[in-house]
């Protein structure tokens, strides 16, 4: 038995696998969000498409999704916030951060997603990407070389720094 990649602390076989296999349906928007993340981890883009609202599927780049799913090393899902999306709601918003690595570099995909319920089934409608890129922002380059006033100018003029660019 393996734990579910969605981060629920439950076994995959009793957590997201029944949704992905089609033997049951998520009852909340968050459960759908978690199962979609697990589907990315497992490389099951068919499930991603099946749980996307039919009217929103035309915007999907299946090849890019498949490439992302297969080339990423998925490291975790963080649910930041959930608004509505319960069994008795018709829509819900989930803010999440998907953690992964590409080429050994830690990445994160931070998104606010909208889910809607139609015919008693939850679907992903659309999302707003808040950030997608390296998990740590690159640090600015700081010049640690100190130039003395009497040192040659760095511009190559041959003058002393204090008489050229340091003036």
PDB file of C-alpha atoms in Angstrom:
ATOM      1  CA  UNK A   1       0.000   0.000   0.000  1.00  0.00           C
ATOM      2  CA  UNK A   2       1.217   3.464  -0.840  1.00  0.00           C
ATOM      3  CA  UNK A   3       0.092   6.757   0.604  1.00  0.00           C
ATOM      4  CA  UNK A   4      -1.891   9.032  -1.666  1.00  0.00           C
ATOM      5  CA  UNK A   5       0.155  11.745  -3.404  1.00  0.00           C
ATOM      6  CA  UNK A   6      -2.613  14.280  -2.649  1.00  0.00           C
ATOM      7  CA  UNK A   7      -1.294  14.662   0.906  1.00  0.00           C
ATOM      8  CA  UNK A   8      -4.403  13.362   2.678  1.00  0.00           C
ATOM      9  CA  UNK A   9      -2.389  10.822   4.749  1.00  0.00           C
ATOM     10  CA  UNK A  10      -4.693   8.084   3.434  1.00  0.00           C
ATOM     11  CA  UNK A  11      -3.783   5.131   1.240  1.00  0.00           C
ATOM     12  CA  UNK A  12      -4.017   5.860  -2.503  1.00  0.00           C
ATOM     13  CA  UNK A  13      -6.315   2.855  -3.063  1.00  0.00           C
ATOM     14  CA  UNK A  14      -9.002   4.294  -0.748  1.00  0.00           C
ATOM     15  CA  UNK A  15      -8.351   8.005  -1.366  1.00  0.00           C
ATOM     16  CA  UNK A  16      -7.961   9.258  -4.945  1.00  0.00           C
ATOM     17  CA  UNK A  17      -7.659   6.005  -6.882  1.00  0.00           C
ATOM     18  CA  UNK A  18     -11.440   5.266  -6.900  1.00  0.00           C
ATOM     19  CA  UNK A  19     -12.045   8.718  -8.423  1.00  0.00           C
ATOM     20  CA  UNK A  20      -9.321   8.319 -11.035  1.00  0.00           C
ATOM     21  CA  UNK A  21     -10.518   4.797 -11.886  1.00  0.00           C
ATOM     22  CA  UNK A  22     -14.110   6.053 -12.216  1.00  0.00           C
ATOM     23  CA  UNK A  23     -15.605   3.811  -9.523  1.00  0.00           C
ATOM     24  CA  UNK A  24     -16.758   6.809  -7.461  1.00  0.00           C
ATOM     25  CA  UNK A  25     -16.965  10.599  -7.686  1.00  0.00           C
ATOM     26  CA  UNK A  26     -15.504  13.292  -5.437  1.00  0.00           C
ATOM     27  CA  UNK A  27     -18.205  14.851  -3.242  1.00  0.00           C
ATOM     28  CA  UNK A  28     -16.369  18.160  -2.710  1.00  0.00           C
ATOM     29  CA  UNK A  29     -14.351  20.547  -4.854  1.00  0.00           C
ATOM     30  CA  UNK A  30     -11.297  19.943  -2.646  1.00  0.00           C
ATOM     31  CA  UNK A  31     -11.567  16.174  -3.111  1.00  0.00           C
ATOM     32  CA  UNK A  32     -11.656  16.764  -6.882  1.00  0.00           C
ATOM     33  CA  UNK A  33      -8.649  19.108  -6.651  1.00  0.00           C
ATOM     34  CA  UNK A  34      -6.679  16.513  -4.687  1.00  0.00           C
ATOM     35  CA  UNK A  35      -7.597  13.737  -7.125  1.00  0.00           C
ATOM     36  CA  UNK A  36      -6.539  15.884 -10.092  1.00  0.00           C
ATOM     37  CA  UNK A  37      -3.143  16.437  -8.453  1.00  0.00           C
ATOM     38  CA  UNK A  38      -2.849  12.674  -7.865  1.00  0.00           C
ATOM     39  CA  UNK A  39      -3.742  12.128 -11.530  1.00  0.00           C
ATOM     40  CA  UNK A  40      -0.896  14.433 -12.577  1.00  0.00           C
ATOM     41  CA  UNK A  41       1.464  12.460 -10.341  1.00  0.00           C
ATOM     42  CA  UNK A  42       0.273   9.214 -11.947  1.00  0.00           C
ATOM     43  CA  UNK A  43       0.370  10.725 -15.468  1.00  0.00           C
ATOM     44  CA  UNK A  44      -3.366  10.190 -16.030  1.00  0.00           C
ATOM     45  CA  UNK A  45      -4.261  13.126 -18.282  1.00  0.00           C
ATOM     46  CA  UNK A  46      -7.480  11.392 -19.388  1.00  0.00           C
ATOM     47  CA  UNK A  47      -8.820  11.911 -15.850  1.00  0.00           C
ATOM     48  CA  UNK A  48      -7.713  15.558 -15.902  1.00  0.00           C
ATOM     49  CA  UNK A  49      -9.671  16.084 -19.116  1.00  0.00           C
ATOM     50  CA  UNK A  50     -12.716  14.118 -17.909  1.00  0.00           C
ATOM     51  CA  UNK A  51     -12.923  16.299 -14.792  1.00  0.00           C
ATOM     52  CA  UNK A  52     -12.577  19.558 -16.728  1.00  0.00           C
ATOM     53  CA  UNK A  53     -15.871  21.288 -17.514  1.00  0.00           C
ATOM     54  CA  UNK A  54     -16.715  20.385 -21.142  1.00  0.00           C
ATOM     55  CA  UNK A  55     -16.989  24.085 -22.098  1.00  0.00           C
ATOM     56  CA  UNK A  56     -13.439  24.660 -20.751  1.00  0.00           C
ATOM     57  CA  UNK A  57     -11.731  21.702 -22.461  1.00  0.00           C
ATOM     58  CA  UNK A  58     -10.986  23.593 -25.689  1.00  0.00           C
ATOM     59  CA  UNK A  59      -8.463  25.732 -23.782  1.00  0.00           C
ATOM     60  CA  UNK A  60      -6.477  22.642 -22.707  1.00  0.00           C
ATOM     61  CA  UNK A  61      -3.123  21.792 -24.280  1.00  0.00           C
ATOM     62  CA  UNK A  62      -3.123  18.029 -23.752  1.00  0.00           C
ATOM     63  CA  UNK A  63       0.429  17.520 -25.045  1.00  0.00           C
ATOM     64  CA  UNK A  64       1.793  20.176 -22.670  1.00  0.00           C
ATOM     65  CA  UNK A  65      -0.160  18.660 -19.774  1.00  0.00           C
ATOM     66  CA  UNK A  66       1.143  15.185 -20.558  1.00  0.00           C
ATOM     67  CA  UNK A  67       4.715  16.484 -20.843  1.00  0.00           C
ATOM     68  CA  UNK A  68       4.448  18.348 -17.527  1.00  0.00           C
ATOM     69  CA  UNK A  69       2.972  15.311 -15.776  1.00  0.00           C
ATOM     70  CA  UNK A  70       5.616  12.932 -17.097  1.00  0.00           C
ATOM     71  CA  UNK A  71       8.679  15.182 -16.707  1.00  0.00           C
ATOM     72  CA  UNK A  72       7.976  16.600 -13.272  1.00  0.00           C
ATOM     73  CA  UNK A  73       9.030  14.946 -10.047  1.00  0.00           C
ATOM     74  CA  UNK A  74       5.939  15.693  -7.959  1.00  0.00           C
ATOM     75  CA  UNK A  75       6.808  16.424  -4.337  1.00  0.00           C
ATOM     76  CA  UNK A  76       3.581  17.558  -2.675  1.00  0.00           C
ATOM     77  CA  UNK A  77       0.300  19.429  -2.693  1.00  0.00           C
ATOM     78  CA  UNK A  78      -0.525  22.259  -0.328  1.00  0.00           C
ATOM     79  CA  UNK A  79      -4.117  23.453  -0.026  1.00  0.00           C
ATOM     80  CA  UNK A  80      -3.874  27.144   0.925  1.00  0.00           C
ATOM     81  CA  UNK A  81      -7.601  27.867   1.208  1.00  0.00           C
ATOM     82  CA  UNK A  82     -11.012  26.483   0.346  1.00  0.00           C
ATOM     83  CA  UNK A  83     -14.106  28.591  -0.209  1.00  0.00           C
ATOM     84  CA  UNK A  84     -17.418  26.755  -0.523  1.00  0.00           C
ATOM     85  CA  UNK A  85     -17.185  23.635  -2.696  1.00  0.00           C
ATOM     86  CA  UNK A  86     -18.995  21.384  -0.224  1.00  0.00           C
ATOM     87  CA  UNK A  87     -21.488  18.694  -1.221  1.00  0.00           C
ATOM     88  CA  UNK A  88     -24.408  21.137  -1.001  1.00  0.00           C
ATOM     89  CA  UNK A  89     -22.691  23.943  -2.985  1.00  0.00           C
ATOM     90  CA  UNK A  90     -22.776  24.544  -6.749  1.00  0.00           C
ATOM     91  CA  UNK A  91     -19.282  26.042  -6.950  1.00  0.00           C
ATOM     92  CA  UNK A  92     -16.130  26.348  -4.934  1.00  0.00           C
ATOM     93  CA  UNK A  93     -12.705  27.957  -5.061  1.00  0.00           C
ATOM     94  CA  UNK A  94      -9.509  26.213  -4.066  1.00  0.00           C
ATOM     95  CA  UNK A  95      -6.177  27.993  -3.719  1.00  0.00           C
ATOM     96  CA  UNK A  96      -3.342  25.507  -3.875  1.00  0.00           C
ATOM     97  CA  UNK A  97       0.378  25.141  -4.405  1.00  0.00           C
ATOM     98  CA  UNK A  98       1.652  22.099  -6.306  1.00  0.00           C
ATOM     99  CA  UNK A  99       5.292  21.381  -5.491  1.00  0.00           C
ATOM    100  CA  UNK A 100       7.500  19.578  -7.988  1.00  0.00           C
ATOM    101  CA  UNK A 101      11.006  19.515  -9.431  1.00  0.00           C
ATOM    102  CA  UNK A 102      12.091  19.866 -13.047  1.00  0.00           C
ATOM    103  CA  UNK A 103      15.661  19.011 -13.933  1.00  0.00           C
ATOM    104  CA  UNK A 104      16.507  18.828 -10.230  1.00  0.00           C
ATOM    105  CA  UNK A 105      15.283  22.390  -9.568  1.00  0.00           C
ATOM    106  CA  UNK A 106      12.452  22.792  -7.043  1.00  0.00           C
ATOM    107  CA  UNK A 107       9.399  24.461  -8.576  1.00  0.00           C
ATOM    108  CA  UNK A 108       5.955  25.504  -7.415  1.00  0.00           C
ATOM    109  CA  UNK A 109       2.685  26.159  -9.181  1.00  0.00           C
ATOM    110  CA  UNK A 110       0.407  28.452  -7.144  1.00  0.00           C
ATOM    111  CA  UNK A 111      -3.134  28.717  -8.470  1.00  0.00           C
ATOM    112  CA  UNK A 112      -6.630  29.854  -7.515  1.00  0.00           C
ATOM    113  CA  UNK A 113      -9.048  27.423  -9.188  1.00  0.00           C
ATOM    114  CA  UNK A 114     -12.789  27.574  -9.721  1.00  0.00           C
ATOM    115  CA  UNK A 115     -14.819  24.366  -9.570  1.00  0.00           C
ATOM    116  CA  UNK A 116     -18.479  23.974 -10.504  1.00  0.00           C
ATOM    117  CA  UNK A 117     -20.981  21.221  -9.855  1.00  0.00           C
ATOM    118  CA  UNK A 118     -23.196  20.084 -12.750  1.00  0.00           C
ATOM    119  CA  UNK A 119     -25.533  17.080 -12.654  1.00  0.00           C
ATOM    120  CA  UNK A 120     -24.206  16.189  -9.194  1.00  0.00           C
ATOM    121  CA  UNK A 121     -20.584  16.023 -10.460  1.00  0.00           C
ATOM    122  CA  UNK A 122     -17.728  18.414  -9.681  1.00  0.00           C
ATOM    123  CA  UNK A 123     -15.680  19.845 -12.574  1.00  0.00           C
ATOM    124  CA  UNK A 124     -12.673  22.147 -12.834  1.00  0.00           C
ATOM    125  CA  UNK A 125     -13.827  25.283 -14.677  1.00  0.00           C
ATOM    126  CA  UNK A 126     -10.770  27.550 -14.792  1.00  0.00           C
ATOM    127  CA  UNK A 127      -7.895  28.845 -12.771  1.00  0.00           C
ATOM    128  CA  UNK A 128      -5.805  31.926 -12.209  1.00  0.00           C
ATOM    129  CA  UNK A 129      -2.090  31.197 -11.920  1.00  0.00           C
ATOM    130  CA  UNK A 130      -0.716  33.309  -9.085  1.00  0.00           C
ATOM    131  CA  UNK A 131       2.883  32.113  -9.525  1.00  0.00           C
ATOM    132  CA  UNK A 132       4.613  29.360 -11.442  1.00  0.00           C
ATOM    133  CA  UNK A 133       8.362  28.912 -11.385  1.00  0.00           C
ATOM    134  CA  UNK A 134      11.309  28.216  -9.126  1.00  0.00           C
ATOM    135  CA  UNK A 135      10.377  27.520  -5.515  1.00  0.00           C
ATOM    136  CA  UNK A 136      13.015  29.988  -4.414  1.00  0.00           C
ATOM    137  CA  UNK A 137      13.278  33.249  -6.227  1.00  0.00           C
ATOM    138  CA  UNK A 138      16.771  33.853  -7.595  1.00  0.00           C
ATOM    139  CA  UNK A 139      18.864  35.987  -5.317  1.00  0.00           C
ATOM    140  CA  UNK A 140      20.056  39.288  -6.775  1.00  0.00           C
ATOM    141  CA  UNK A 141      23.666  39.491  -7.851  1.00  0.00           C
ATOM    142  CA  UNK A 142      25.548  41.700  -5.441  1.00  0.00           C
ATOM    143  CA  UNK A 143      28.931  43.138  -6.380  1.00  0.00           C
ATOM    144  CA  UNK A 144      31.174  42.294  -3.445  1.00  0.00           C
ATOM    145  CA  UNK A 145      34.300  43.732  -5.062  1.00  0.00           C
ATOM    146  CA  UNK A 146      35.084  47.083  -3.496  1.00  0.00           C
ATOM    147  CA  UNK A 147      36.752  49.646  -5.714  1.00  0.00           C
ATOM    148  CA  UNK A 148      39.120  52.063  -4.022  1.00  0.00           C
ATOM    149  CA  UNK A 149      39.193  55.709  -5.088  1.00  0.00           C
ATOM    150  CA  UNK A 150      42.779  55.329  -6.299  1.00  0.00           C
ATOM    151  CA  UNK A 151      42.194  52.031  -8.148  1.00  0.00           C
ATOM    152  CA  UNK A 152      42.040  52.020 -11.954  1.00  0.00           C
ATOM    153  CA  UNK A 153      38.527  52.720 -13.192  1.00  0.00           C
ATOM    154  CA  UNK A 154      36.506  49.639 -14.144  1.00  0.00           C
ATOM    155  CA  UNK A 155      35.386  51.243 -17.417  1.00  0.00           C
ATOM    156  CA  UNK A 156      38.871  50.742 -18.874  1.00  0.00           C
ATOM    157  CA  UNK A 157      39.693  54.429 -19.414  1.00  0.00           C
ATOM    158  CA  UNK A 158      43.066  54.130 -17.686  1.00  0.00           C
ATOM    159  CA  UNK A 159      42.150  56.897 -15.232  1.00  0.00           C
ATOM    160  CA  UNK A 160      41.827  56.512 -11.504  1.00  0.00           C
ATOM    161  CA  UNK A 161      38.305  55.651 -10.378  1.00  0.00           C
ATOM    162  CA  UNK A 162      37.992  58.920  -8.404  1.00  0.00           C
ATOM    163  CA  UNK A 163      38.738  60.964 -11.580  1.00  0.00           C
ATOM    164  CA  UNK A 164      36.433  58.939 -13.853  1.00  0.00           C
ATOM    165  CA  UNK A 165      33.271  56.991 -12.986  1.00  0.00           C
ATOM    166  CA  UNK A 166      33.653  57.646  -9.259  1.00  0.00           C
ATOM    167  CA  UNK A 167      33.497  61.403  -9.663  1.00  0.00           C
TER     168      UNK A 167
END
